[in-house]
Short mmCIF file of C-alpha atoms in Angstrom, two decimals:
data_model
loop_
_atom_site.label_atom_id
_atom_site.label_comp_id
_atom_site.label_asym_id
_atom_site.label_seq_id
_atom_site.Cartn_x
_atom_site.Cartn_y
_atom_site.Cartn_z
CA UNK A 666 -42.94 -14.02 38.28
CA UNK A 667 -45.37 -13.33 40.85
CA UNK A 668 -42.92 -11.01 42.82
CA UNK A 669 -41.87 -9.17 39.65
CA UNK A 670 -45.69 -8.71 38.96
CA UNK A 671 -46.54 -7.11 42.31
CA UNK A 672 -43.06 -4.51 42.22
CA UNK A 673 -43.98 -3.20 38.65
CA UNK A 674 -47.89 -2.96 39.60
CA UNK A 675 -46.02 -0.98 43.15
CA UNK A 676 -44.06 0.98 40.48
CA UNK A 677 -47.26 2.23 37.92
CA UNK A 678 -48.62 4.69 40.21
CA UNK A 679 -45.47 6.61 40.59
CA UNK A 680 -44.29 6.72 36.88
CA UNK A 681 -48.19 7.68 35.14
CA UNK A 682 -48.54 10.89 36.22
CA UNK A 683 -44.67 11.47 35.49
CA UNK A 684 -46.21 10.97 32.03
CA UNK A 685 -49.10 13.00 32.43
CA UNK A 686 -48.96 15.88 30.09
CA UNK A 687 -49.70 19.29 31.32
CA UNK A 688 -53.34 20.69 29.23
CA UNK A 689 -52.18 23.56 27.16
CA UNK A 690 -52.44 26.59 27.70
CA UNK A 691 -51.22 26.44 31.26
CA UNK A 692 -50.22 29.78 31.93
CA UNK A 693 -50.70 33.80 30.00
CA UNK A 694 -50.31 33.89 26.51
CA UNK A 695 -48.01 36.34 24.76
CA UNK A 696 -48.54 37.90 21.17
CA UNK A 697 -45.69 40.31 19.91
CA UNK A 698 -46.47 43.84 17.88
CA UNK A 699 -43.56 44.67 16.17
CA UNK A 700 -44.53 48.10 16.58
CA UNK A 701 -44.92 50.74 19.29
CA UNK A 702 -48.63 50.88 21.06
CA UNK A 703 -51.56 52.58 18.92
CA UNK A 704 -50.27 51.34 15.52
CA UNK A 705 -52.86 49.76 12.80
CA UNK A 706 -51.13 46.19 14.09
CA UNK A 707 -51.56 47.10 18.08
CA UNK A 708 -55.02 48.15 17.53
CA UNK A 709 -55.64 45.20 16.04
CA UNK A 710 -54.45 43.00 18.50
CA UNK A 711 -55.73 44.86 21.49
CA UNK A 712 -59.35 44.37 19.74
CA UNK A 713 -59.05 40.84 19.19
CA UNK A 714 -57.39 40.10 22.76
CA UNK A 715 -60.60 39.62 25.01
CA UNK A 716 -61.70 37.30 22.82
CA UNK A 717 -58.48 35.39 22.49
CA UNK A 718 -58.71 35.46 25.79
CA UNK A 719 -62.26 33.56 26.16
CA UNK A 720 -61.36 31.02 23.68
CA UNK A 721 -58.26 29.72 24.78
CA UNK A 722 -58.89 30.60 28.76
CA UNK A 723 -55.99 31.99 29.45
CA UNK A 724 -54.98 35.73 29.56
CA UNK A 725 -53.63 37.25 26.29
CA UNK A 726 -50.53 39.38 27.10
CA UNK A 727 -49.94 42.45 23.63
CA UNK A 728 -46.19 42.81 24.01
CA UNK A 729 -44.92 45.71 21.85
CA UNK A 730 -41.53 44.97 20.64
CA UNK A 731 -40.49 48.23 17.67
CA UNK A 732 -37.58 48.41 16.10
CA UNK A 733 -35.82 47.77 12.48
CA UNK A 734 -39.32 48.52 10.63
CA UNK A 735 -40.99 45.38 12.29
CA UNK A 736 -38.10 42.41 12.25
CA UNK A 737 -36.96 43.00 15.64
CA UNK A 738 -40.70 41.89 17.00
CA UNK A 739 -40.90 39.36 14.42
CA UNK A 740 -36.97 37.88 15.06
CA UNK A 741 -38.23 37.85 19.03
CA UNK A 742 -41.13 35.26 17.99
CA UNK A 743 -39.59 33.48 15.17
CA UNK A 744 -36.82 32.68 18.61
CA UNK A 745 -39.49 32.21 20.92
CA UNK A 746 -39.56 28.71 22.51
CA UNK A 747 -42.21 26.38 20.47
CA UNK A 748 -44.46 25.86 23.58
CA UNK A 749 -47.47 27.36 21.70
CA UNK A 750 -47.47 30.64 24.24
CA UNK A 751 -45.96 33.55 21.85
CA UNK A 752 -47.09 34.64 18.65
CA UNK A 753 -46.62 37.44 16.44
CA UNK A 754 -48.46 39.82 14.03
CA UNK A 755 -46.27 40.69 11.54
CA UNK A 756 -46.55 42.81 8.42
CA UNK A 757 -46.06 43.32 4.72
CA UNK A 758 -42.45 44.69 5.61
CA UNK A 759 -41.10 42.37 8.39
CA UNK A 760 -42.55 38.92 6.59
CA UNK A 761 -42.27 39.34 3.02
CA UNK A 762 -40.06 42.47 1.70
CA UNK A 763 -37.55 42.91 4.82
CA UNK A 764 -36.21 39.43 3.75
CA UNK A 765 -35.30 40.28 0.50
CA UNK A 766 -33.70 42.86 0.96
CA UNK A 767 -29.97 43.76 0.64
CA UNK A 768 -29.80 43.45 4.57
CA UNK A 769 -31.75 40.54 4.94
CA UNK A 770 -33.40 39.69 8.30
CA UNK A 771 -32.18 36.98 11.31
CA UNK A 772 -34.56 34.81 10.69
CA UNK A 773 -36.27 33.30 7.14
CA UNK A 774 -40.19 34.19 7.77
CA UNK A 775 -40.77 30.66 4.96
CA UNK A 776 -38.38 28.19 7.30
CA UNK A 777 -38.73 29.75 10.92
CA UNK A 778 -42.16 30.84 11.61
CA UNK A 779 -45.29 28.82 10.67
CA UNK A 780 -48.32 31.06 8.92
CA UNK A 781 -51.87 31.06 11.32
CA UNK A 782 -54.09 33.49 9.35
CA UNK A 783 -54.24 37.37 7.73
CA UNK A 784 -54.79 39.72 10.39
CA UNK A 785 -55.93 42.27 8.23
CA UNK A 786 -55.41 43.52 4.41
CA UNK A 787 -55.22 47.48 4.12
CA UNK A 788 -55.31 49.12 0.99
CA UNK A 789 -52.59 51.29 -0.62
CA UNK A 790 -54.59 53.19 -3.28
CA UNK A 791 -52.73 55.38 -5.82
CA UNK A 792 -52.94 59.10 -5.23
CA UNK A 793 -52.14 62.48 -6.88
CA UNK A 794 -52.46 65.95 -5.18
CA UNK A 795 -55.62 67.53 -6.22
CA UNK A 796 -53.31 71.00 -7.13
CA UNK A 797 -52.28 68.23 -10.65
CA UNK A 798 -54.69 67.96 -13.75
CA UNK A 799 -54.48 63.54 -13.48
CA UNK A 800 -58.10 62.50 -12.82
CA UNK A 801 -57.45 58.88 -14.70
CA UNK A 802 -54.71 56.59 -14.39
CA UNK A 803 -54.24 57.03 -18.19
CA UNK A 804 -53.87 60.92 -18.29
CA UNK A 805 -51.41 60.47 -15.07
CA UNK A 806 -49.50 57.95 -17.08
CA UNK A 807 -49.46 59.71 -20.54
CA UNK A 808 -47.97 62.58 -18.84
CA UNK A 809 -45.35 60.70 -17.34
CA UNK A 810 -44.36 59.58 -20.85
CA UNK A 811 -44.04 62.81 -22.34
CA UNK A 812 -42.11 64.10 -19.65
CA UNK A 813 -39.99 60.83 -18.43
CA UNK A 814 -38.33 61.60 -15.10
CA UNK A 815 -39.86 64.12 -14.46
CA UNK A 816 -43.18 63.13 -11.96
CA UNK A 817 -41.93 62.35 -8.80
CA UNK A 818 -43.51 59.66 -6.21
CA UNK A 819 -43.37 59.84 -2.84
CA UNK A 820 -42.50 56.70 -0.85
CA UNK A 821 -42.63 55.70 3.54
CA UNK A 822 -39.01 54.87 3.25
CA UNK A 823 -36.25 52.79 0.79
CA UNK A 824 -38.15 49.60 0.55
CA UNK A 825 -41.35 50.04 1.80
CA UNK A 826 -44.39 49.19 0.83
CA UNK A 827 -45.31 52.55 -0.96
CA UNK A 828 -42.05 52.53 -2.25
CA UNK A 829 -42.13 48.76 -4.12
CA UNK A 830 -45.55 50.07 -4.55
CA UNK A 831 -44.55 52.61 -6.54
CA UNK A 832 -41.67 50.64 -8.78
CA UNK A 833 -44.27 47.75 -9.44
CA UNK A 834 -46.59 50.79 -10.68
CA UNK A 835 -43.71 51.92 -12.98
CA UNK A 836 -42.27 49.04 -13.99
CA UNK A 837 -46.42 47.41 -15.26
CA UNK A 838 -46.77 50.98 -16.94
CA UNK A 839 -43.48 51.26 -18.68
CA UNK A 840 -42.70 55.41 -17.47
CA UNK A 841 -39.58 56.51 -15.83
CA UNK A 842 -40.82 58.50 -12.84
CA UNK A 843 -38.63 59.52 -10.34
CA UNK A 844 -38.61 57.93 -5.92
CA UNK A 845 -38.63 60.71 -2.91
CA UNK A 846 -38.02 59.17 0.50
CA UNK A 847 -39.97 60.33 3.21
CA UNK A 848 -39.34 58.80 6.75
CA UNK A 849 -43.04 57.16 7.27
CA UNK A 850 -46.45 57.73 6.04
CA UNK A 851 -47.72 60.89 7.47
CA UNK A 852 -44.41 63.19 6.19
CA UNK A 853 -45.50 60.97 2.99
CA UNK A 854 -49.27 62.40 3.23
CA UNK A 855 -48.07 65.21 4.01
CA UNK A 856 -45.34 65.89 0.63
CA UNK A 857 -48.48 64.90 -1.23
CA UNK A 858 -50.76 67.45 0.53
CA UNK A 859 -48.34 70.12 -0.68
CA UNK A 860 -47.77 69.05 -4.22
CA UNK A 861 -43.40 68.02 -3.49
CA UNK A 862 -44.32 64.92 -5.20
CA UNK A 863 -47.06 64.33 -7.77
CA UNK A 864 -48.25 60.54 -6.72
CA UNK A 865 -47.89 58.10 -4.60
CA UNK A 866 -49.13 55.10 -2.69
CA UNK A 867 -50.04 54.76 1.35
CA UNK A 868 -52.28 53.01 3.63
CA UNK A 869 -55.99 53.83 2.87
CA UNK A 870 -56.71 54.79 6.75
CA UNK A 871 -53.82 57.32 6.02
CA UNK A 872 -55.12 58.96 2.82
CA UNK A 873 -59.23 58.76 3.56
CA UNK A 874 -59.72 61.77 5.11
CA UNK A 875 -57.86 63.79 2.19
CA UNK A 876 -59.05 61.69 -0.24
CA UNK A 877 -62.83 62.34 1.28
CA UNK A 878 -61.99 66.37 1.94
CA UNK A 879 -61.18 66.60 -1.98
CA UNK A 880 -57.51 67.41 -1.06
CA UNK A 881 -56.16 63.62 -2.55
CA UNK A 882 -57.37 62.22 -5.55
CA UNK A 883 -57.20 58.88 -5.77
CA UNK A 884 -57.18 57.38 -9.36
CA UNK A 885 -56.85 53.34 -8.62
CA UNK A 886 -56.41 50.71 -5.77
CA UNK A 887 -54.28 47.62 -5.79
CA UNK A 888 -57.39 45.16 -4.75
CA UNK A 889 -59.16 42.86 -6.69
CA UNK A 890 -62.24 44.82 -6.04
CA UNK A 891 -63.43 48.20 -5.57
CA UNK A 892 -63.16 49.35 -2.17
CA UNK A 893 -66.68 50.19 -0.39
CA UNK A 894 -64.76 53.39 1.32
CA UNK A 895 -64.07 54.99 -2.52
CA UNK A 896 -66.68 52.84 -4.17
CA UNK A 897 -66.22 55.11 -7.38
CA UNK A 898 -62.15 54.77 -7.29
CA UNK A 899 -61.40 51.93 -10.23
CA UNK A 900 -59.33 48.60 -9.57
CA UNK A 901 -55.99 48.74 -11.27
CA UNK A 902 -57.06 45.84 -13.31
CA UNK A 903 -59.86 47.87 -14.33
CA UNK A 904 -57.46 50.40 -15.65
CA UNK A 905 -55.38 48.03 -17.63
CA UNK A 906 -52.76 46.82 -15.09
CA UNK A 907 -53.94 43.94 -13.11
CA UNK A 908 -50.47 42.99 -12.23
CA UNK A 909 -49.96 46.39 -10.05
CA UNK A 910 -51.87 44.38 -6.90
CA UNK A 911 -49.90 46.55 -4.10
CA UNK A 912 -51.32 46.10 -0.49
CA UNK A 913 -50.30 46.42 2.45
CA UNK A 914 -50.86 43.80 5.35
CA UNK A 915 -50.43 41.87 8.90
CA UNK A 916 -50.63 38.63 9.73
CA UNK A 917 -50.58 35.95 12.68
CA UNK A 918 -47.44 33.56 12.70
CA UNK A 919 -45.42 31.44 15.38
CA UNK A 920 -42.70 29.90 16.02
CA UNK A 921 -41.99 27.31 13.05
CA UNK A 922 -41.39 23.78 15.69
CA UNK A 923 -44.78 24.64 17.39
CA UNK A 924 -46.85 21.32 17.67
CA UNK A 925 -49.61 21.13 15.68
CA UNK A 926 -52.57 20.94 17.81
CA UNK A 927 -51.53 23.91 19.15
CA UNK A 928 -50.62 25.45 15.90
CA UNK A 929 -54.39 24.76 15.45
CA UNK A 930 -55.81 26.26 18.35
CA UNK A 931 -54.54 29.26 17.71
CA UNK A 932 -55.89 29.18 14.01
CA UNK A 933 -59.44 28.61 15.79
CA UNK A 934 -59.30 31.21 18.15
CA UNK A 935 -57.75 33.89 15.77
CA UNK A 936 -60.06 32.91 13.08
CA UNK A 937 -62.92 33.06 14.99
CA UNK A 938 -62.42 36.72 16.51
CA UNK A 939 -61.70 37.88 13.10
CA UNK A 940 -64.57 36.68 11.42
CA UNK A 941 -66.98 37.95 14.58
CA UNK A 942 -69.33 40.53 13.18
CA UNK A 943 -68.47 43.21 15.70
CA UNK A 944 -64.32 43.04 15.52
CA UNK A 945 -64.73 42.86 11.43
CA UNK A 946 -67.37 46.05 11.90
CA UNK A 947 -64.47 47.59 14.22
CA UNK A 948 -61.86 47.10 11.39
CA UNK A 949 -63.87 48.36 8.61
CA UNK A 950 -63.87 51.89 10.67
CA UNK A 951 -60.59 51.25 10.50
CA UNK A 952 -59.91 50.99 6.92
CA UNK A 953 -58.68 47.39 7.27
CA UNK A 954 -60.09 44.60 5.35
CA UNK A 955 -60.56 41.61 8.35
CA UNK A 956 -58.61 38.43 7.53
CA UNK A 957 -59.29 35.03 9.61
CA UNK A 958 -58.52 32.74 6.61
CA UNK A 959 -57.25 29.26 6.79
CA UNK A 960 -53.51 28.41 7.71
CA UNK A 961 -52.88 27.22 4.29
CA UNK A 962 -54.32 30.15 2.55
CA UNK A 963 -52.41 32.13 4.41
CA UNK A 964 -48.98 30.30 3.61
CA UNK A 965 -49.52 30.44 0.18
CA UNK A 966 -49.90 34.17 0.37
CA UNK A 967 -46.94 34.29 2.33
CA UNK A 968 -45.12 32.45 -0.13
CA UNK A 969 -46.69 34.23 -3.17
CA UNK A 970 -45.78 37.50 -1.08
CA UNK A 971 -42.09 37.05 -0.73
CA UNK A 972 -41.51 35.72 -4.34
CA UNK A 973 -43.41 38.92 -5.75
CA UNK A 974 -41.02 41.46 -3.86
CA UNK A 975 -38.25 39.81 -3.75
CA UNK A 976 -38.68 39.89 -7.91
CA UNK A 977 -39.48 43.89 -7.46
CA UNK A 978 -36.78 44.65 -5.10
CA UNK A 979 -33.95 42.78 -7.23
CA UNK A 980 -35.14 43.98 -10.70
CA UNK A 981 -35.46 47.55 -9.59
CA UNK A 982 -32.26 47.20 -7.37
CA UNK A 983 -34.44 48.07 -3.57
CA UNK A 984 -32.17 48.96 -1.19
CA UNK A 985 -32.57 49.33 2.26
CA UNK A 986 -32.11 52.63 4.17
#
């Protein structure tokens, strides 16, 4: 017994650091734009980075990865290896109305990535050229019944946000108006500048100038409250549709097998660069409304998110470009 005693106490030193865990994070941290540099998502990240950076002590790497309207970025995290070093901030598009789609995505943004917090909220008020008579949402939508078909929206693209946007808008309104495809926001801004189509939807950072230069009307947003940029611009609820809530958005997720205290460090350190007074000032300029909510709040949203376009996309009959 004695002799046993002595080889395992000759053994312990050699096998406890073996199971020594190494302190996390141990080496730079990565967090993947699905979208190429100086996008509303990039400058987002690049603003919260330093920060990142002095919470979690380890450098915070932006890797831009574009492609297939934000999936390609989001597929490269939802893969990434659960070690806690790569993250993601995806949007509206590559988390919640990419999936549901008729081409799906590679990965299932509810089973394969685990929700951290909203990046950011941005508006996508409702517009009309200032060249048409609409000033209300009820004149614009009286007009559309007397004429059915024949008011055309403009969208970013087959199942974008301003397009499901724009169906959601139709569908809580009962009008037949007729979808022109644009390939992204500005040609979008642009069609509406010129009077090609006679409403539509878009990010507010987009359509502030125009709407501020009297060139853009804009008759409601999608928010449950009026926005401090267009103070005097109703809610849609306001006007009798509360169900038209249409906004677009980005938000932090990971890799779905990431352990949880790490899962929760990240919540910390994103949470608490969002909700710093200078980085939310920052994003206001922006035209962003600064997230930083819990991870639970921001998995239901996810969820409610996906089963709200999915509904849109397969009762209007979305399809993907």
């Amino acid at each position: 017994m004695h002799r046993r005693a002595l080889l395992a106490a000759a053994v312990l030193p050699i096998a406890a650091p073996a199971l020594a865990q190494p302190a996390w994070p141990d080496r730079p941290l990565r967090v993947i734009v699905p979208f190429a540099a100086g996008g509303p998502s990039d400058i987002v990240v690049r603003l919260i980075a330093p920060k990142l950076t002095a919470t979690l002590g380890q450098p915070v790497v932006v890797e831009n990865r574009a492609g297939a309207g934000g999936v390609t970025g989001v597929d490269v995290a939802a893969k990434a290896a659960p070690d806690g070093n790569t993250i993601a901030l995806g949007s509206a598009g590559g988390l919640a109305i990419s999936p549901r789609l008729d081409r799906g995505t590679p990965y299932d943004p509810l089973r394969d990535l685990a929700p951290l917090t909203l990046g950011v909220l941005v508006p996508e008020p409702l517009v009309v050229p200032a060249a048409t008579p609409f000033r209300t949402v009820a004149e614009l939508v009286a007009a559309a019944k007397a004429q059915p078909g024949r008011l055309n929206y403009g969208s970013a693209g087959s199942g974008s946000m301003p397009h499901l946007a724009g169906e959601l808008f139709r569908a809580a309104a009962g009008i037949e108006i007729t979808h022109v495809s644009y390939r992204g926001g500005a040609p979008l801004a642009t069609a509406l500048l010129q009077n090609e189509v006679q409403l539509g939807f878009a990010d507010l950072p987009i359509l502030l100038p125009h709407i501020r230069s009297g060139a853009l009307r804009a008759l409601a947003v999608g928010t449950e409250q009026r926005l401090p940029w267009i103070p005097d611009v109703p809610t849609m609820a306001e006007v009798g549709l509360p169900g038209v809530d249409a906004n677009n958005w980005h938000g932090f997720v990971a890799p779905a097998r990431v352990p949880e205290p790490m899962l929760e460090r990240w919540h910390a350190a994103l949470a608490g660069a969002l909700n710093d007074p200078e980085i939310r000032r920052a994003l206001h300029e922006q035209g962003a409304i600064p997230g930083g909510d819990s991870r639970a709040s921001f998995g239901a949203f996810l969820q409610r998110e996906n089963e709200k376009w999915g509904e849109v996309i397969r009762r209007a009959g979305v399809r993907a470009d």
